[in-house]
Amino acid sequence: MKAVEFSRFGGPDVLEIVDLPDPHPGPGQVRIAVRAAGVNVSDWKKRQGLMDEELPQTLGYEAAGIVDELGPDVTDVALGDRVFGFSAESGAQAELAVLACYAPIPPSLGFADAAALPAALETAARALDQLGVGSGSTLLVSGASGSIGSAAVQLAVARGARVIGTGSPATHDFLRSLGAEPVAYGAGMAERVRALAPDGVDLALDVAGSGILPELIELAGGAAHVVTLADFAGAEQHGVRFSRGDAGRALYVIDQIGELIESGRFVLPVGRTFPLAEVAEAHRAGETGQVRGKLVLLVD
């Protein structure tokens, strides 16, 4: 099969399309003929040598496609079914991928839309669980307009929470469409939040990692009410929980999201798609931060 791989660390130019042996599913796993695969920040961090030291490495944790091989004991899907989910190992940016966690693609979604879901969904749901977001909570999401932030907004609204979301003025209509009350980030953000919530908020989620943990702690009434997904150093400095997947993943959300999507209560926009062969260009687009919405590779 064709797959994305790099054998040295560096810029996007180190990425290659190579021939690798076809993978096969183990117990409880399925193999898909990949039609689309998500691109995430972790991909270019791995490529730069900031995560794993081994070489060579493949890339991709999330994909959508058509089931073409079943592992032992798999009875919940059939050959030919459309599914999306997480790969068993990093390697979903390929013609074939083994999924260890999967669910049927919601009927209204295409492959690219489905491939954009897993990582943002799981990350957002995990952070909301760690915060204890539920009905009656007032949640502040810093960096609400990106893929993870917008997922967190919608999942929190579905739980019955009131959500205030920060973003640039250009994103405010989008945030309102998700159910959030928008405020501009930058100087004076805390005062703008207090104009909406004079007594502060119950909980705060930092998705942007823009150095505003002190303000979030003040607004939420203490570090115990704040979780960050993006500011590891700040979390250590201020006693805030840094959300990591190795502390337990919220994989259940993959099975549950279909109902929200089909009822019109959840959407995750795809910002731009690229053919698999143009993976380096996808990395360049992602690292510039100029594309709003998820980046997705398409596999023919």
Tab-separated table of C-alpha atoms in Angstrom:
chain	number	residue	atom	x	y	z
A	1	MET	CA	0.000	0.000	0.000
A	2	LYS	CA	0.984	3.651	-0.416
A	3	ALA	CA	1.560	5.497	2.862
A	4	VAL	CA	3.033	8.707	4.259
A	5	GLU	CA	6.408	8.178	5.915
A	6	PHE	CA	9.500	10.122	6.925
A	7	SER	CA	12.942	8.693	7.643
A	8	ARG	CA	14.559	11.874	9.005
A	9	PHE	CA	13.301	14.797	11.053
A	10	GLY	CA	12.793	18.198	9.511
A	11	GLY	CA	10.412	20.321	7.482
A	12	PRO	CA	7.542	19.176	5.277
A	13	ASP	CA	9.978	18.179	2.545
A	14	VAL	CA	11.056	15.097	4.541
A	15	LEU	CA	7.617	13.539	3.963
A	16	GLU	CA	7.454	10.802	1.342
A	17	ILE	CA	4.864	8.510	-0.184
A	18	VAL	CA	6.297	5.007	0.118
A	19	ASP	CA	5.232	1.405	-0.400
A	20	LEU	CA	4.624	-0.477	2.865
A	21	PRO	CA	3.248	-3.958	3.607
A	22	ASP	CA	-0.532	-4.166	3.874
A	23	PRO	CA	-1.647	-4.173	7.529
A	24	HIS	CA	-4.115	-6.704	8.946
A	25	PRO	CA	-6.535	-6.306	11.843
A	26	GLY	CA	-6.198	-8.030	15.186
A	27	PRO	CA	-9.010	-9.045	17.552
A	28	GLY	CA	-11.706	-6.397	17.753
A	29	GLN	CA	-10.167	-4.381	14.931
A	30	VAL	CA	-11.160	-3.684	11.340
A	31	ARG	CA	-9.174	-2.686	8.283
A	32	ILE	CA	-10.501	0.007	6.001
A	33	ALA	CA	-9.741	1.109	2.509
A	34	VAL	CA	-9.012	4.695	3.488
A	35	ARG	CA	-10.919	7.422	1.696
A	36	ALA	CA	-9.889	10.325	3.948
A	37	ALA	CA	-7.490	10.902	6.846
A	38	GLY	CA	-7.226	13.819	9.253
A	39	VAL	CA	-4.120	15.973	9.679
A	40	ASN	CA	-3.297	17.220	13.188
A	41	VAL	CA	-0.764	19.368	15.026
A	42	SER	CA	0.801	16.181	16.395
A	43	ASP	CA	1.730	15.196	12.830
A	44	TRP	CA	4.151	18.055	12.340
A	45	LYS	CA	5.404	17.768	15.897
A	46	LYS	CA	6.316	14.137	15.156
A	47	ARG	CA	7.893	15.159	11.862
A	48	GLN	CA	10.020	17.724	13.675
A	49	GLY	CA	11.239	15.130	16.187
A	50	LEU	CA	9.382	16.635	19.144
A	51	MET	CA	7.517	13.458	20.112
A	52	ASP	CA	8.942	10.083	19.075
A	53	GLU	CA	12.601	9.352	18.474
A	54	GLU	CA	12.232	6.275	16.295
A	55	LEU	CA	12.781	6.407	12.548
A	56	PRO	CA	11.225	5.862	10.114
A	57	GLN	CA	7.717	6.894	11.169
A	58	THR	CA	4.303	6.842	9.576
A	59	LEU	CA	1.595	9.399	10.312
A	60	GLY	CA	-2.121	9.637	10.986
A	61	TYR	CA	-4.400	8.726	13.887
A	62	GLU	CA	-7.851	9.253	12.373
A	63	ALA	CA	-9.428	8.069	9.156
A	64	ALA	CA	-12.650	7.220	7.393
A	65	GLY	CA	-13.237	4.606	4.735
A	66	ILE	CA	-14.806	1.293	3.761
A	67	VAL	CA	-14.345	-1.882	5.802
A	68	ASP	CA	-12.458	-4.429	3.726
A	69	GLU	CA	-11.167	-6.889	6.359
A	70	LEU	CA	-12.488	-7.941	9.765
A	71	GLY	CA	-10.402	-8.977	12.735
A	72	PRO	CA	-11.355	-11.928	14.955
A	73	ASP	CA	-14.515	-11.477	17.028
A	74	VAL	CA	-15.752	-8.437	15.088
A	75	THR	CA	-19.523	-8.677	14.686
A	76	ASP	CA	-20.742	-5.074	14.824
A	77	VAL	CA	-19.802	-4.122	11.258
A	78	ALA	CA	-19.654	-5.906	7.912
A	79	LEU	CA	-17.451	-5.775	4.853
A	80	GLY	CA	-18.391	-2.749	2.782
A	81	ASP	CA	-19.630	-0.648	5.705
A	82	ARG	CA	-18.607	3.006	5.934
A	83	VAL	CA	-16.814	3.672	9.226
A	84	PHE	CA	-14.555	6.260	10.846
A	85	GLY	CA	-12.332	6.181	13.894
A	86	PHE	CA	-8.853	5.895	15.362
A	87	SER	CA	-6.051	3.821	13.896
A	88	ALA	CA	-4.534	1.042	15.976
A	89	GLU	CA	-1.127	2.650	15.434
A	90	SER	CA	-0.061	5.880	13.776
A	91	GLY	CA	-0.394	5.096	10.094
A	92	ALA	CA	-3.859	6.185	8.976
A	93	GLN	CA	-2.487	8.431	6.219
A	94	ALA	CA	-2.289	5.532	3.807
A	95	GLU	CA	-4.347	3.502	1.371
A	96	LEU	CA	-5.175	0.970	4.108
A	97	ALA	CA	-5.499	1.458	7.858
A	98	VAL	CA	-6.413	-0.717	10.835
A	99	LEU	CA	-8.907	0.920	13.183
A	100	ALA	CA	-9.006	-0.063	16.840
A	101	CYS	CA	-11.916	2.256	17.713
A	102	TYR	CA	-14.574	2.859	15.084
A	103	ALA	CA	-18.214	3.708	14.468
A	104	PRO	CA	-20.532	3.967	11.467
A	105	ILE	CA	-20.213	7.196	9.515
A	106	PRO	CA	-23.357	9.295	10.110
A	107	PRO	CA	-25.499	9.054	6.959
A	108	SER	CA	-25.334	12.785	6.199
A	109	LEU	CA	-21.518	12.898	6.185
A	110	GLY	CA	-19.007	12.212	3.476
A	111	PHE	CA	-15.645	10.608	4.094
A	112	ALA	CA	-13.728	13.899	4.517
A	113	ASP	CA	-16.200	15.218	7.083
A	114	ALA	CA	-16.040	11.939	9.022
A	115	ALA	CA	-12.242	11.800	9.003
A	116	ALA	CA	-12.144	15.266	10.561
A	117	LEU	CA	-14.040	14.141	13.652
A	118	PRO	CA	-12.194	11.641	15.882
A	119	ALA	CA	-9.252	13.597	17.320
A	120	ALA	CA	-11.145	16.847	17.910
A	121	LEU	CA	-14.118	14.979	19.360
A	122	GLU	CA	-12.141	12.838	21.768
A	123	THR	CA	-9.927	15.697	22.932
A	124	ALA	CA	-12.885	17.998	23.562
A	125	ALA	CA	-14.992	15.351	25.325
A	126	ARG	CA	-12.065	14.292	27.523
A	127	ALA	CA	-11.445	17.873	28.650
A	128	LEU	CA	-15.143	18.442	29.384
A	129	ASP	CA	-15.214	15.235	31.439
A	130	GLN	CA	-12.149	16.323	33.405
A	131	LEU	CA	-13.807	19.662	34.138
A	132	GLY	CA	-17.133	18.053	35.047
A	133	VAL	CA	-19.127	20.143	32.558
A	134	GLY	CA	-22.825	19.433	32.851
A	135	SER	CA	-26.270	20.994	32.863
A	136	GLY	CA	-26.257	24.373	34.542
A	137	SER	CA	-22.490	24.931	34.215
A	138	THR	CA	-21.135	28.149	32.761
A	139	LEU	CA	-18.052	27.268	30.724
A	140	LEU	CA	-15.513	29.637	29.203
A	141	VAL	CA	-13.674	28.225	26.184
A	142	SER	CA	-10.532	30.132	25.218
A	143	GLY	CA	-9.864	29.485	21.534
A	144	ALA	CA	-13.401	28.429	20.703
A	145	SER	CA	-13.368	28.744	16.923
A	146	GLY	CA	-10.810	26.054	16.037
A	147	SER	CA	-11.620	22.392	15.503
A	148	ILE	CA	-11.185	21.324	19.143
A	149	GLY	CA	-12.652	24.521	20.536
A	150	SER	CA	-15.763	24.379	18.369
A	151	ALA	CA	-16.211	20.701	19.233
A	152	ALA	CA	-15.976	21.563	22.933
A	153	VAL	CA	-18.534	24.349	22.545
A	154	GLN	CA	-21.081	22.098	20.874
A	155	LEU	CA	-20.581	19.136	23.182
A	156	ALA	CA	-20.905	21.417	26.216
A	157	VAL	CA	-24.094	22.989	24.843
A	158	ALA	CA	-25.471	19.490	24.257
A	159	ARG	CA	-24.784	18.741	27.942
A	160	GLY	CA	-26.886	21.745	28.928
A	161	ALA	CA	-24.067	24.157	29.739
A	162	ARG	CA	-23.929	27.864	29.036
A	163	VAL	CA	-20.829	28.522	26.934
A	164	ILE	CA	-18.845	31.723	26.487
A	165	GLY	CA	-16.245	31.413	23.749
A	166	THR	CA	-13.279	33.615	22.849
A	167	GLY	CA	-12.300	34.273	19.280
A	168	SER	CA	-11.485	37.030	16.832
A	169	PRO	CA	-14.424	39.272	15.852
A	170	ALA	CA	-14.484	37.569	12.444
A	171	THR	CA	-15.446	34.283	14.153
A	172	HIS	CA	-18.247	35.610	16.336
A	173	ASP	CA	-21.110	34.787	13.994
A	174	PHE	CA	-19.725	31.271	13.679
A	175	LEU	CA	-19.492	30.921	17.460
A	176	ARG	CA	-23.087	32.112	17.858
A	177	SER	CA	-24.186	29.486	15.345
A	178	LEU	CA	-22.612	26.833	17.598
A	179	GLY	CA	-24.506	28.079	20.635
A	180	ALA	CA	-21.745	30.111	22.296
A	181	GLU	CA	-21.766	33.703	23.493
A	182	PRO	CA	-18.689	35.186	21.799
A	183	VAL	CA	-16.135	37.566	23.284
A	184	ALA	CA	-12.998	38.942	21.651
A	185	TYR	CA	-9.691	37.629	22.912
A	186	GLY	CA	-6.751	39.888	23.755
A	187	ALA	CA	-6.385	42.753	26.202
A	188	GLY	CA	-9.553	43.281	28.232
A	189	MET	CA	-10.867	39.747	27.645
A	190	ALA	CA	-11.616	39.170	31.338
A	191	GLU	CA	-13.658	42.369	31.551
A	192	ARG	CA	-15.635	41.384	28.462
A	193	VAL	CA	-16.369	37.983	29.988
A	194	ARG	CA	-17.521	39.619	33.234
A	195	ALA	CA	-19.872	41.814	31.238
A	196	LEU	CA	-21.671	38.598	30.282
A	197	ALA	CA	-21.087	36.753	33.572
A	198	PRO	CA	-20.619	39.326	36.383
A	199	ASP	CA	-19.801	36.636	38.952
A	200	GLY	CA	-17.322	34.888	36.688
A	201	VAL	CA	-17.686	31.402	35.231
A	202	ASP	CA	-17.837	27.961	36.792
A	203	LEU	CA	-15.227	26.344	34.571
A	204	ALA	CA	-12.685	27.295	31.902
A	205	LEU	CA	-11.027	25.371	29.086
A	206	ASP	CA	-7.855	26.693	27.459
A	207	VAL	CA	-7.561	25.438	23.889
A	208	ALA	CA	-5.465	28.284	22.492
A	209	GLY	CA	-2.487	28.182	24.858
A	210	SER	CA	-2.009	31.926	24.589
A	211	GLY	CA	-0.696	32.541	28.098
A	212	ILE	CA	-3.993	33.543	29.682
A	213	LEU	CA	-4.200	30.896	32.395
A	214	PRO	CA	-4.014	33.509	35.188
A	215	GLU	CA	-7.084	35.264	33.781
A	216	LEU	CA	-8.942	31.972	33.401
A	217	ILE	CA	-8.088	30.988	36.980
A	218	GLU	CA	-9.430	34.314	38.252
A	219	LEU	CA	-12.622	34.057	36.203
A	220	ALA	CA	-13.264	30.426	37.201
A	221	GLY	CA	-12.508	30.904	40.885
A	222	GLY	CA	-9.379	28.779	41.133
A	223	ALA	CA	-6.932	26.558	39.253
A	224	ALA	CA	-8.985	23.444	40.068
A	225	HIS	CA	-11.711	24.733	37.743
A	226	VAL	CA	-9.422	25.155	34.730
A	227	VAL	CA	-8.070	22.634	32.209
A	228	THR	CA	-5.605	23.446	29.434
A	229	LEU	CA	-4.974	21.497	26.265
A	230	ALA	CA	-2.185	23.689	24.970
A	231	ASP	CA	-0.060	25.274	27.722
A	232	PHE	CA	2.007	22.622	29.485
A	233	ALA	CA	4.489	25.071	31.021
A	234	GLY	CA	1.702	27.351	32.201
A	235	ALA	CA	-0.152	24.422	33.715
A	236	GLU	CA	2.879	23.495	35.810
A	237	GLN	CA	3.468	27.096	36.842
A	238	HIS	CA	-0.119	27.820	37.874
A	239	GLY	CA	-1.275	24.424	39.140
A	240	VAL	CA	-3.720	23.843	36.289
A	241	ARG	CA	-4.506	20.381	34.963
A	242	PHE	CA	-2.972	19.661	31.550
A	243	SER	CA	-5.233	17.243	29.700
A	244	ARG	CA	-3.378	14.246	28.297
A	245	GLY	CA	-4.757	11.236	26.501
A	246	ASP	CA	-2.619	8.810	28.478
A	247	ALA	CA	-4.771	9.570	31.544
A	248	GLY	CA	-7.772	7.963	29.813
A	249	ARG	CA	-9.512	8.711	26.542
A	250	ALA	CA	-13.141	9.650	25.912
A	251	LEU	CA	-13.564	7.142	23.087
A	252	TYR	CA	-17.270	6.735	23.828
A	253	VAL	CA	-17.947	10.002	21.998
A	254	ILE	CA	-17.208	8.332	18.642
A	255	ASP	CA	-20.304	6.164	19.062
A	256	GLN	CA	-22.491	8.976	20.397
A	257	ILE	CA	-21.766	11.786	17.949
A	258	GLY	CA	-23.963	10.456	15.142
A	259	GLU	CA	-27.172	11.416	16.942
A	260	LEU	CA	-26.001	15.001	17.453
A	261	ILE	CA	-24.872	15.308	13.838
A	262	GLU	CA	-28.067	13.909	12.357
A	263	SER	CA	-30.196	16.159	14.580
A	264	GLY	CA	-28.278	19.234	13.413
A	265	ARG	CA	-26.633	19.909	16.785
A	266	PHE	CA	-23.025	19.280	15.807
A	267	VAL	CA	-20.879	20.286	12.855
A	268	LEU	CA	-17.106	20.345	12.386
A	269	PRO	CA	-16.122	22.233	9.242
A	270	VAL	CA	-13.402	20.897	6.973
A	271	GLY	CA	-11.126	23.809	6.156
A	272	ARG	CA	-9.230	22.336	3.217
A	273	THR	CA	-8.539	18.987	1.597
A	274	PHE	CA	-5.418	17.708	-0.161
A	275	PRO	CA	-4.621	14.580	-2.159
A	276	LEU	CA	-2.485	12.124	-0.192
A	277	ALA	CA	0.472	12.914	-2.451
A	278	GLU	CA	0.312	16.574	-1.329
A	279	VAL	CA	0.731	15.813	2.375
A	280	ALA	CA	3.715	18.184	2.594
A	281	GLU	CA	1.532	21.043	1.405
A	282	ALA	CA	-1.072	20.109	4.022
A	283	HIS	CA	1.621	20.396	6.705
A	284	ARG	CA	2.656	23.811	5.404
A	285	ALA	CA	-0.931	25.015	5.490
A	286	GLY	CA	-1.399	23.692	9.010
A	287	GLU	CA	1.774	25.202	10.397
A	288	THR	CA	0.922	28.674	9.082
A	289	GLY	CA	-2.398	28.557	10.947
A	290	GLN	CA	-4.118	30.357	8.088
A	291	VAL	CA	-6.762	27.705	7.372
A	292	ARG	CA	-9.806	27.698	9.642
A	293	GLY	CA	-11.276	24.238	9.955
A	294	LYS	CA	-9.813	20.770	9.777
A	295	LEU	CA	-7.206	19.708	7.225
A	296	VAL	CA	-7.947	16.375	5.557
A	297	LEU	CA	-6.058	14.162	3.128
A	298	LEU	CA	-8.084	12.427	0.417
A	299	VAL	CA	-7.118	8.948	-0.731
A	300	ASP	CA	-8.301	7.797	-4.154
